[in-house]
Short mmCIF file of C-alpha atoms in Angstrom, two decimals:
data_model
loop_
_atom_site.label_atom_id
_atom_site.label_comp_id
_atom_site.label_asym_id
_atom_site.label_seq_id
_atom_site.Cartn_x
_atom_site.Cartn_y
_atom_site.Cartn_z
CA MET X 458 148.32 117.15 91.51
CA ASN X 459 148.57 119.11 88.26
CA ILE X 460 147.11 118.02 84.99
CA ASP X 461 147.76 120.25 82.02
CA SER X 462 144.63 121.93 80.65
CA ILE X 463 143.80 120.99 77.07
CA SER X 464 143.44 123.29 74.16
CA ASN X 465 141.39 121.20 71.83
CA GLY X 466 139.50 118.23 73.04
CA VAL X 467 136.88 116.95 75.47
CA VAL X 468 136.53 116.92 79.22
CA LEU X 469 134.07 114.47 80.80
CA ASP X 470 133.28 115.88 84.18
CA HIS X 471 131.03 114.79 87.07
CA ILE X 472 131.66 111.09 86.53
CA GLN X 473 130.62 109.02 89.52
CA SER X 474 133.69 108.21 91.56
CA GLY X 475 135.17 104.91 90.40
CA LYS X 476 133.32 104.76 87.03
CA SER X 477 135.96 106.35 84.84
CA MET X 478 137.64 103.12 83.78
CA GLU X 479 134.30 101.62 82.59
CA ILE X 480 133.78 104.72 80.51
CA TYR X 481 137.31 104.54 79.20
CA GLN X 482 136.61 101.06 78.05
CA HIS X 483 133.16 101.65 76.54
CA LEU X 484 134.29 104.65 74.59
CA HIS X 485 137.40 102.69 73.40
CA LEU X 486 139.70 105.43 74.50
CA ASP X 487 142.53 102.94 74.59
CA ARG X 488 142.53 103.17 70.79
CA LEU X 489 143.38 106.86 70.78
CA ASP X 490 146.88 108.12 70.12
CA CYS X 491 146.44 111.45 71.91
CA GLN X 492 146.89 112.16 75.58
CA VAL X 493 144.08 110.90 77.83
CA ALA X 494 144.11 111.75 81.52
CA ILE X 495 141.96 109.84 83.93
CA ILE X 496 141.57 111.62 87.23
CA LYS X 497 140.04 109.52 90.01
CA ASN X 498 138.52 110.65 93.22
CA ALA X 499 138.86 114.39 92.52
CA ARG X 500 137.33 116.63 95.14
CA SER X 501 133.91 117.95 94.22
CA ALA X 502 131.77 120.40 96.24
CA HIS X 503 128.67 118.89 94.62
CA MET X 504 129.50 115.18 94.62
CA GLY X 505 132.00 114.82 97.30
CA ARG X 506 134.32 112.81 95.00
CA LYS X 507 134.22 112.50 91.30
CA ASP X 508 136.14 111.17 88.36
CA ILE X 509 137.23 113.24 85.30
CA ILE X 510 138.48 112.22 81.94
CA LYS X 511 140.38 114.64 79.74
CA ILE X 512 140.95 113.80 76.07
CA ASP X 513 143.48 115.98 74.31
CA SER X 514 142.02 115.80 70.86
CA PRO X 515 138.65 116.75 69.24
CA MET X 516 136.49 113.60 68.87
CA GLU X 517 132.92 112.53 68.29
CA LEU X 518 131.57 110.88 71.41
CA ASP X 519 128.70 108.44 71.47
CA LEU X 520 126.51 110.43 73.87
CA ASP X 521 123.97 107.59 73.99
CA VAL X 522 126.57 105.31 75.42
CA LEU X 523 127.64 107.94 77.89
CA GLY X 524 124.09 108.80 78.90
CA TYR X 525 123.34 105.12 79.42
CA ILE X 526 126.43 104.59 81.61
CA ASP X 527 125.94 107.71 83.71
CA ALA X 528 123.50 110.41 82.76
CA SER X 529 124.97 112.78 85.35
CA ILE X 530 128.18 113.22 83.35
CA THR X 531 128.86 116.69 81.86
CA VAL X 532 130.56 116.84 78.51
CA ASN X 533 132.72 119.91 77.96
CA ILE X 534 133.92 120.59 74.44
CA ILE X 535 137.17 122.60 74.44
CA ARG X 536 138.36 124.61 71.51
CA ASP X 537 141.41 126.89 71.50
CA GLY X 538 141.67 126.51 75.17
CA LYS X 539 138.15 127.80 75.83
CA LEU X 540 134.90 126.05 76.78
CA LYS X 541 132.97 125.99 73.47
CA GLU X 542 130.04 123.86 74.59
CA LYS X 543 128.75 122.16 77.73
CA LYS X 544 126.47 119.17 77.19
CA HIS X 545 124.25 117.62 79.84
CA LEU X 546 123.19 114.02 79.21
CA GLU X 547 119.98 112.11 79.66
CA LEU X 548 119.01 108.49 79.55
CA PRO X 549 118.70 107.69 75.83
CA GLN X 550 115.32 106.51 74.62
CA ARG X 551 116.95 104.06 72.21
CA LEU X 552 120.28 102.12 72.45
CA VAL X 553 121.74 100.51 69.36
CA ASN X 554 124.58 97.97 69.80
CA VAL X 555 125.52 99.11 73.30
CA ILE X 556 124.14 96.14 75.16
CA ARG X 557 123.03 92.70 73.98
CA CYS X 558 119.90 90.71 74.90
CA LYS X 559 120.56 87.82 77.27
CA ASN X 560 117.36 86.00 76.39
CA PRO X 561 118.43 82.70 74.82
CA ARG X 562 115.13 82.57 72.90
CA CYS X 563 115.63 86.03 71.37
CA ILE X 564 116.30 86.25 67.56
CA THR X 565 119.32 88.50 68.30
CA THR X 566 120.91 85.59 70.13
CA ALA X 567 120.46 83.29 67.16
CA GLU X 568 121.40 85.99 64.62
CA PRO X 569 124.09 88.14 66.28
CA GLN X 570 124.59 90.22 63.12
CA LEU X 571 121.25 91.97 63.86
CA ASP X 572 121.50 95.32 65.47
CA ALA X 573 120.89 94.99 69.27
CA VAL X 574 118.21 97.56 69.89
CA PHE X 575 116.98 98.42 73.37
CA LEU X 576 114.23 100.89 74.23
CA LEU X 577 113.91 102.73 77.53
CA SER X 578 110.75 101.39 79.29
CA ASP X 579 111.12 102.66 82.82
CA PRO X 580 113.25 105.79 83.24
CA GLU X 581 112.93 105.69 87.06
CA ARG X 582 114.42 102.19 87.29
CA HIS X 583 116.66 102.70 84.30
CA THR X 584 115.05 99.65 82.72
CA TYR X 585 115.51 98.92 79.07
CA ARG X 586 113.68 96.32 77.04
CA CYS X 587 114.96 94.49 73.98
CA ALA X 588 113.04 95.87 70.95
CA TYR X 589 112.75 92.34 69.57
CA CYS X 590 111.69 90.16 72.48
CA GLU X 591 110.91 92.83 75.11
CA THR X 592 113.12 91.10 77.68
CA ALA X 593 113.99 93.68 80.39
CA LEU X 594 117.57 94.53 81.25
CA ASP X 595 118.22 96.61 84.29
CA LYS X 596 121.00 99.09 83.82
CA GLN X 597 124.33 97.29 83.95
CA PHE X 598 126.63 100.10 85.08
CA MET F 1163 107.08 101.59 55.02
CA PRO F 1164 104.38 98.92 54.98
CA ARG F 1165 102.11 98.53 58.01
CA ASN F 1166 103.10 95.56 60.09
CA ILE F 1167 101.31 93.78 62.91
CA ILE F 1168 103.97 92.49 65.33
CA ASP F 1169 102.09 92.93 68.53
CA VAL F 1170 98.35 93.40 69.07
CA ILE F 1171 99.04 96.82 70.59
CA ASP F 1172 100.25 97.89 67.20
CA LEU F 1173 96.51 98.32 66.58
CA SER F 1174 94.54 101.01 68.30
CA VAL F 1175 91.31 100.12 70.09
CA ALA F 1176 89.39 101.92 67.34
CA GLU F 1177 91.22 99.75 64.70
CA ILE F 1178 90.43 96.58 66.59
CA ASP F 1179 86.79 97.55 66.86
CA GLN F 1180 86.80 98.18 63.12
CA LEU F 1181 88.42 94.78 62.45
CA ILE F 1182 85.73 93.10 64.59
CA ALA F 1183 83.05 95.01 62.71
CA THR F 1184 84.52 93.85 59.37
CA ALA F 1185 84.78 90.23 60.56
CA GLU F 1186 81.08 90.38 61.65
CA ASP F 1187 80.17 91.65 58.19
CA ILE F 1188 82.27 88.87 56.57
CA ILE F 1189 80.36 86.28 58.67
CA ALA F 1190 77.08 87.81 57.63
CA ASN F 1191 77.93 88.42 53.94
CA PRO F 1192 80.73 86.05 52.83
CA VAL F 1193 79.91 86.38 49.10
CA LYS F 1194 80.54 90.12 49.24
CA TYR F 1195 84.22 89.37 50.09
CA GLN F 1196 84.94 86.37 47.93
CA ASP F 1197 86.89 88.26 45.27
CA ALA F 1198 88.25 91.05 47.39
CA CYS F 1199 91.84 89.84 47.16
CA ALA F 1200 91.77 88.55 43.59
CA HIS F 1201 95.32 88.42 42.16
CA LYS F 1202 96.85 89.07 45.59
CA GLN F 1203 99.30 86.60 47.18
CA LEU F 1204 99.81 85.75 50.77
CA ALA F 1205 103.07 84.05 51.81
CA THR F 1206 102.97 81.91 54.94
CA LEU F 1207 106.45 81.50 56.31
CA PHE F 1208 106.25 78.94 59.11
CA PHE F 1209 109.59 78.20 60.58
CA GLU F 1210 107.76 76.15 63.26
CA PRO F 1211 104.93 73.67 62.84
CA SER F 1212 101.34 74.83 63.19
CA THR F 1213 97.96 73.52 62.18
CA ARG F 1214 95.41 76.14 63.03
CA THR F 1215 97.27 79.35 62.44
CA ARG F 1216 98.79 78.45 59.09
CA LEU F 1217 95.67 76.86 57.69
CA SER F 1218 93.54 79.66 59.05
CA PHE F 1219 95.64 82.24 57.27
CA GLU F 1220 95.59 80.22 54.02
CA SER F 1221 91.87 79.58 54.28
CA ALA F 1222 91.39 83.33 54.94
CA MET F 1223 93.25 84.38 51.86
CA LEU F 1224 91.53 81.77 49.66
CA ALA F 1225 88.09 82.90 50.89
CA LEU F 1226 89.08 86.42 49.80
CA GLY F 1227 89.84 85.19 46.30
CA GLY F 1228 93.65 85.47 46.71
CA SER F 1229 96.31 82.78 46.48
CA VAL F 1230 98.93 81.45 48.92
CA LEU F 1231 102.50 80.31 48.77
CA GLY F 1232 105.08 79.48 51.46
CA PHE F 1233 106.53 76.75 53.63
CA SER F 1234 105.36 74.93 56.76
CA GLU F 1235 108.64 74.12 58.47
CA ALA F 1236 112.12 75.59 58.58
CA ASN F 1237 113.62 72.46 57.10
CA SER F 1238 111.89 73.08 53.79
CA SER F 1239 113.23 76.60 53.50
CA SER F 1240 116.73 78.10 53.08
CA ALA F 1241 116.75 78.59 56.85
CA ALA F 1242 118.05 75.03 56.88
CA LYS F 1243 121.10 76.34 54.90
CA GLY F 1244 121.67 79.02 57.45
CA GLU F 1245 119.87 81.92 55.75
CA THR F 1246 118.90 84.69 58.05
CA VAL F 1247 115.30 85.66 58.72
CA GLY F 1248 115.96 89.02 57.06
CA ASP F 1249 117.23 87.53 53.83
CA THR F 1250 114.37 84.98 53.66
CA VAL F 1251 111.79 87.73 54.18
CA HIS F 1252 113.55 90.09 51.80
CA THR F 1253 113.34 87.38 49.16
CA VAL F 1254 109.73 86.44 49.76
CA SER F 1255 108.61 90.12 49.86
CA CYS F 1256 109.64 90.16 46.18
CA TYR F 1257 106.99 87.49 45.38
CA ALA F 1258 104.09 88.13 47.74
CA ASP F 1259 101.87 91.09 48.66
CA ILE F 1260 101.64 90.20 52.34
CA ILE F 1261 103.51 87.82 54.66
CA ALA F 1262 102.27 85.84 57.73
CA MET F 1263 105.26 84.53 59.65
CA ARG F 1264 105.77 82.18 62.56
CA HIS F 1265 109.15 81.62 64.07
CA PRO F 1266 110.38 79.88 67.24
CA LYS F 1267 112.67 82.77 68.16
CA GLU F 1268 111.15 85.76 70.02
CA GLY F 1269 111.34 88.99 68.05
CA ALA F 1270 111.96 87.29 64.71
CA PRO F 1271 108.96 89.05 63.05
CA TYR F 1272 110.24 92.44 64.35
CA ALA F 1273 113.59 91.62 62.72
CA ALA F 1274 111.87 90.50 59.58
CA ALA F 1275 109.91 93.68 59.29
CA GLN F 1276 113.06 95.63 58.87
CA PHE F 1277 113.83 93.81 55.59
CA SER F 1278 110.35 93.50 54.12
CA GLU F 1279 108.73 95.69 51.42
CA VAL F 1280 105.28 94.19 52.18
CA PRO F 1281 103.26 93.98 55.37
CA ILE F 1282 104.32 91.37 57.93
CA ILE F 1283 101.87 89.75 60.25
CA ASN F 1284 103.36 88.01 63.30
CA ALA F 1285 101.74 84.51 63.35
CA GLY F 1286 103.50 83.72 66.61
CA ASP F 1287 107.13 84.22 67.83
CA GLY F 1288 108.18 81.71 70.40
CA GLY F 1289 106.68 82.48 73.78
CA HIS F 1290 106.38 86.16 72.94
CA ASN F 1291 103.43 87.47 70.85
CA HIS F 1292 100.63 86.00 68.79
CA PRO F 1293 98.48 89.05 67.79
CA THR F 1294 96.06 87.20 65.46
CA GLN F 1295 95.22 84.74 68.16
CA THR F 1296 94.48 87.70 70.38
CA LEU F 1297 92.28 89.24 67.70
CA THR F 1298 90.57 85.80 67.41
CA ASP F 1299 89.96 85.78 71.13
CA LEU F 1300 88.59 89.32 71.11
CA LEU F 1301 86.22 88.49 68.21
CA THR F 1302 85.05 85.35 70.09
CA ILE F 1303 84.46 87.29 73.30
CA HIS F 1304 82.57 89.96 71.38
CA ARG F 1305 80.40 87.39 69.61
CA GLU F 1306 79.75 85.45 72.86
CA LYS F 1307 79.20 88.43 75.18
CA GLY F 1308 78.17 91.20 72.75
CA ARG F 1309 80.89 93.50 74.22
CA LEU F 1310 84.50 93.72 75.22
CA ASP F 1311 84.09 95.24 78.65
CA GLY F 1312 82.27 94.70 81.92
CA PHE F 1313 83.05 91.08 82.75
CA THR F 1314 85.24 88.79 84.91
CA ILE F 1315 87.73 86.69 82.96
CA GLY F 1316 89.70 83.82 84.40
CA PHE F 1317 92.99 82.74 82.77
CA CYS F 1318 93.93 79.19 83.76
CA GLY F 1319 96.98 77.05 83.23
CA ASP F 1320 100.37 78.15 81.97
CA LEU F 1321 100.28 81.89 82.40
CA LYS F 1322 104.03 82.15 82.35
CA PHE F 1323 104.93 80.89 78.90
CA GLY F 1324 101.42 81.30 77.33
CA ARG F 1325 101.91 84.04 74.85
CA THR F 1326 98.23 84.13 74.04
CA VAL F 1327 97.50 84.96 77.68
CA HIS F 1328 100.03 87.84 77.71
CA SER F 1329 98.64 89.33 74.55
CA LEU F 1330 95.00 88.97 75.56
CA VAL F 1331 95.62 90.48 79.02
CA ASN F 1332 97.32 93.37 77.32
CA ALA F 1333 94.58 93.85 74.76
CA LEU F 1334 91.76 93.64 77.30
CA SER F 1335 93.43 96.07 79.68
CA ARG F 1336 92.54 98.80 77.18
CA TYR F 1337 88.88 98.14 77.66
CA GLY F 1338 86.95 99.14 80.84
CA ASN F 1339 85.56 97.37 83.83
CA ILE F 1340 87.19 94.02 83.49
CA ASN F 1341 88.20 91.86 86.47
CA PHE F 1342 91.07 89.49 85.87
CA VAL F 1343 91.42 86.21 87.77
CA LEU F 1344 94.80 84.48 87.19
CA ILE F 1345 94.73 80.75 87.98
CA SER F 1346 98.07 78.85 87.76
CA PRO F 1347 100.61 76.82 89.71
CA GLU F 1348 103.19 78.98 91.48
CA GLU F 1349 105.82 78.12 88.86
CA LEU F 1350 103.63 79.26 85.98
CA LYS F 1351 102.28 82.55 87.24
CA LEU F 1352 101.74 85.53 84.95
CA PRO F 1353 105.17 87.25 84.54
CA ARG F 1354 105.66 90.31 86.65
CA TYR F 1355 106.32 92.51 83.60
CA VAL F 1356 102.90 91.71 82.13
CA LYS F 1357 101.19 92.83 85.34
CA GLU F 1358 103.39 95.89 85.62
CA GLN F 1359 102.77 96.90 82.02
CA SER F 1360 99.15 96.00 81.50
CA LEU F 1361 97.35 95.95 84.82
CA LYS F 1362 99.03 97.88 87.61
CA PRO F 1363 99.50 101.30 85.87
CA LYS F 1364 95.81 101.34 84.95
CA GLY F 1365 94.63 100.23 88.42
CA ILE F 1366 92.94 97.22 86.92
CA PRO F 1367 91.82 94.68 89.60
CA TYR F 1368 93.23 91.19 89.46
CA THR F 1369 93.49 88.22 91.76
CA GLN F 1370 95.93 85.32 91.67
CA THR F 1371 95.03 81.84 92.85
CA THR F 1372 96.14 78.29 92.49
CA ASP F 1373 92.61 76.93 92.91
CA LEU F 1374 90.36 76.80 89.84
CA GLU F 1375 87.28 75.38 91.58
CA SER F 1376 87.06 78.10 94.22
CA VAL F 1377 86.89 80.88 91.59
CA ILE F 1378 84.94 79.28 88.78
CA PRO F 1379 81.51 80.41 90.05
CA GLN F 1380 82.44 84.14 89.63
CA LEU F 1381 83.72 83.87 86.00
CA ASP F 1382 81.91 85.10 82.86
CA ILE F 1383 84.76 83.87 80.68
CA LEU F 1384 87.22 81.07 81.32
CA TYR F 1385 90.37 81.06 79.17
CA MET F 1386 92.08 77.72 79.42
CA THR F 1387 95.64 77.12 78.24
CA ARG F 1388 97.97 74.18 77.60
CA VAL F 1389 101.18 73.62 79.49
CA GLN F 1390 103.52 73.84 76.58
CA ARG F 1391 106.23 71.19 76.40
CA GLU F 1392 108.27 73.18 73.86
CA ARG F 1393 108.68 76.14 76.25
CA PHE F 1394 110.49 74.11 78.93
CA PHE F 1395 114.19 73.51 78.95
CA ASN F 1396 113.68 70.82 81.60
CA GLU F 1397 111.46 67.79 80.84
CA GLU F 1398 111.02 67.03 84.49
CA ASP F 1399 109.46 70.44 85.16
CA TYR F 1400 107.07 69.89 82.28
CA LEU F 1401 105.98 66.45 83.51
CA ARG F 1402 105.42 67.77 86.98
CA LEU F 1403 103.19 70.66 85.91
CA LYS F 1404 101.40 69.43 82.77
CA ASP F 1405 98.30 68.03 84.57
CA SER F 1406 97.91 70.99 86.95
CA TYR F 1407 94.46 71.96 85.75
CA ILE F 1408 91.98 69.76 83.88
CA LEU F 1409 88.52 71.13 83.22
CA THR F 1410 85.77 68.53 83.54
CA PRO F 1411 81.98 68.59 83.54
CA GLU F 1412 82.10 68.12 87.34
CA LYS F 1413 84.13 71.29 87.82
CA LEU F 1414 81.71 73.17 85.60
CA ARG F 1415 78.70 72.39 87.77
CA SER F 1416 79.33 75.46 89.92
CA ALA F 1417 80.00 77.74 86.94
CA LYS F 1418 77.60 80.34 85.59
CA PRO F 1419 75.08 79.10 82.96
CA ASP F 1420 76.33 81.72 80.49
CA LEU F 1421 80.09 81.14 81.05
CA SER F 1422 82.08 81.08 77.89
CA ILE F 1423 84.95 78.64 77.76
CA LEU F 1424 87.83 79.68 75.42
CA HIS F 1425 91.08 77.89 74.58
CA PRO F 1426 93.59 78.86 71.87
CA LEU F 1427 94.12 75.18 71.11
CA PRO F 1428 95.73 72.80 70.59
CA ARG F 1429 94.73 71.08 73.79
CA VAL F 1430 96.39 68.10 75.35
CA ASN F 1431 94.17 67.03 78.16
CA GLU F 1432 93.39 70.27 80.06
CA ILE F 1433 89.80 70.25 78.82
CA ALA F 1434 88.10 66.85 79.03
CA VAL F 1435 86.54 65.85 75.67
CA ALA F 1436 83.18 65.58 77.48
CA VAL F 1437 83.18 69.33 77.97
CA ASP F 1438 82.97 69.78 74.13
CA LYS F 1439 79.23 69.01 74.30
CA ASP F 1440 78.65 71.64 76.96
CA PRO F 1441 76.93 74.71 75.31
CA ARG F 1442 79.36 76.93 77.22
CA ALA F 1443 82.29 75.51 75.23
CA ALA F 1444 83.23 78.29 72.72
CA TYR F 1445 86.62 77.02 71.58
CA TRP F 1446 85.52 75.44 68.37
CA LYS F 1447 83.64 78.60 67.45
CA GLN F 1448 86.86 80.39 68.37
CA VAL F 1449 88.72 78.35 65.66
CA LYS F 1450 86.21 79.48 63.07
CA ASN F 1451 86.41 83.07 64.17
CA GLY F 1452 90.17 82.99 63.60
CA LYS F 1453 89.65 82.74 59.88
CA PHE F 1454 87.24 85.66 59.77
CA ILE F 1455 89.38 88.03 61.80
CA ARG F 1456 92.39 87.14 59.71
CA MET F 1457 90.37 87.95 56.56
CA ALA F 1458 89.57 91.32 58.12
CA LEU F 1459 93.23 91.94 58.97
CA ILE F 1460 94.49 90.93 55.48
CA LEU F 1461 91.98 93.41 53.91
CA LYS F 1462 93.14 96.16 56.23
CA LEU F 1463 96.87 95.70 55.67
CA LEU F 1464 96.39 95.55 51.94
CA GLY F 1465 94.28 98.64 52.04
CA ILE F 1466 91.29 96.98 50.41
CA GLU F 1467 87.86 98.27 51.18
CA VAL F 1468 84.75 96.25 50.23
#
């Protein structure tokens, strides 16, 4: 299967197999006019199988969202057909408006216009706590 | 950015020790502090009813020579018209030098602090935090025992929804050599996250039991709590659990002679009125201490040294 290489854009590599559609949705890639290729179950010496997303246009990505969804993803920035930058992700310390608190007693439930802020409380378990009420939310993805 | 107190751990151990020292000095020399906050205004924004906490804050500010303004229920504020917490606090911070705020929603003071130009003190946010009650408890323990370490403390009653318990466990976990005994029905046990955050990482010993009488002889401090109707979604659960633990003179017979009995109040029936006459009952002194520690906190946040 051949997918054209891109000259200016972004390649998201090392996505866990089967997770590419979630990333597509969370990054709102459906709103783009450019070509977007989703490659599922590509062979990987390191992962066995992986997903890849190629975006044929330069764009600013929310690396916090990506890091939260899957910190093992590699972000390759392509310019003039060449790899300009390779970014490795990590779990973000702070998430703003990525997930919402599910505690019905939390002020962000009563006042949804407030920024939903979560802070990383346990990196090993990928647990985040609401900055307002401290309710824990295990990683959803 | 003004300094806010949303959670008791916003204060370092050194700062808490300093607040206790200031409160002790206020108790010993009240006249010295009577004009310390002259021309300063405290706003008490109580979106939920309260007797002790609101009046304690107001009494504290008045005793410092300051004045108070505010409201005592959400219906008498613009919250009834749908105003957000942020807008209410932004408005009030134009009128007052410091704000004490109680709100039924958890995290409301944290939200408010983002919109305030003056210090915010969390005076209780739902079942979450109540830092000035914790400071009151710490001052009371310090006055009763002369120290904040080296004792066995029992927490009894509603340890699940009791915010004062969560905060005090957290605060005491920063002091040394304390043994925690957690006494509650199965349904109202201390939440796992409190144990995982405050006790387990520091290797602090704790035991959990459903039987108050079997552990009362080993306690130096007994912290009683009320089963809170307002924290239950289900009235049946409340009715089933509300009489789980009632402290009576009979149960106290096997307790140490120097036990200190604390309760954040209000009580319903979990401490029999007859216990009030027992010299080990410290909960009325605790009420009084609440005013002094709030005086110390107001002085600190306003940056006033006496």
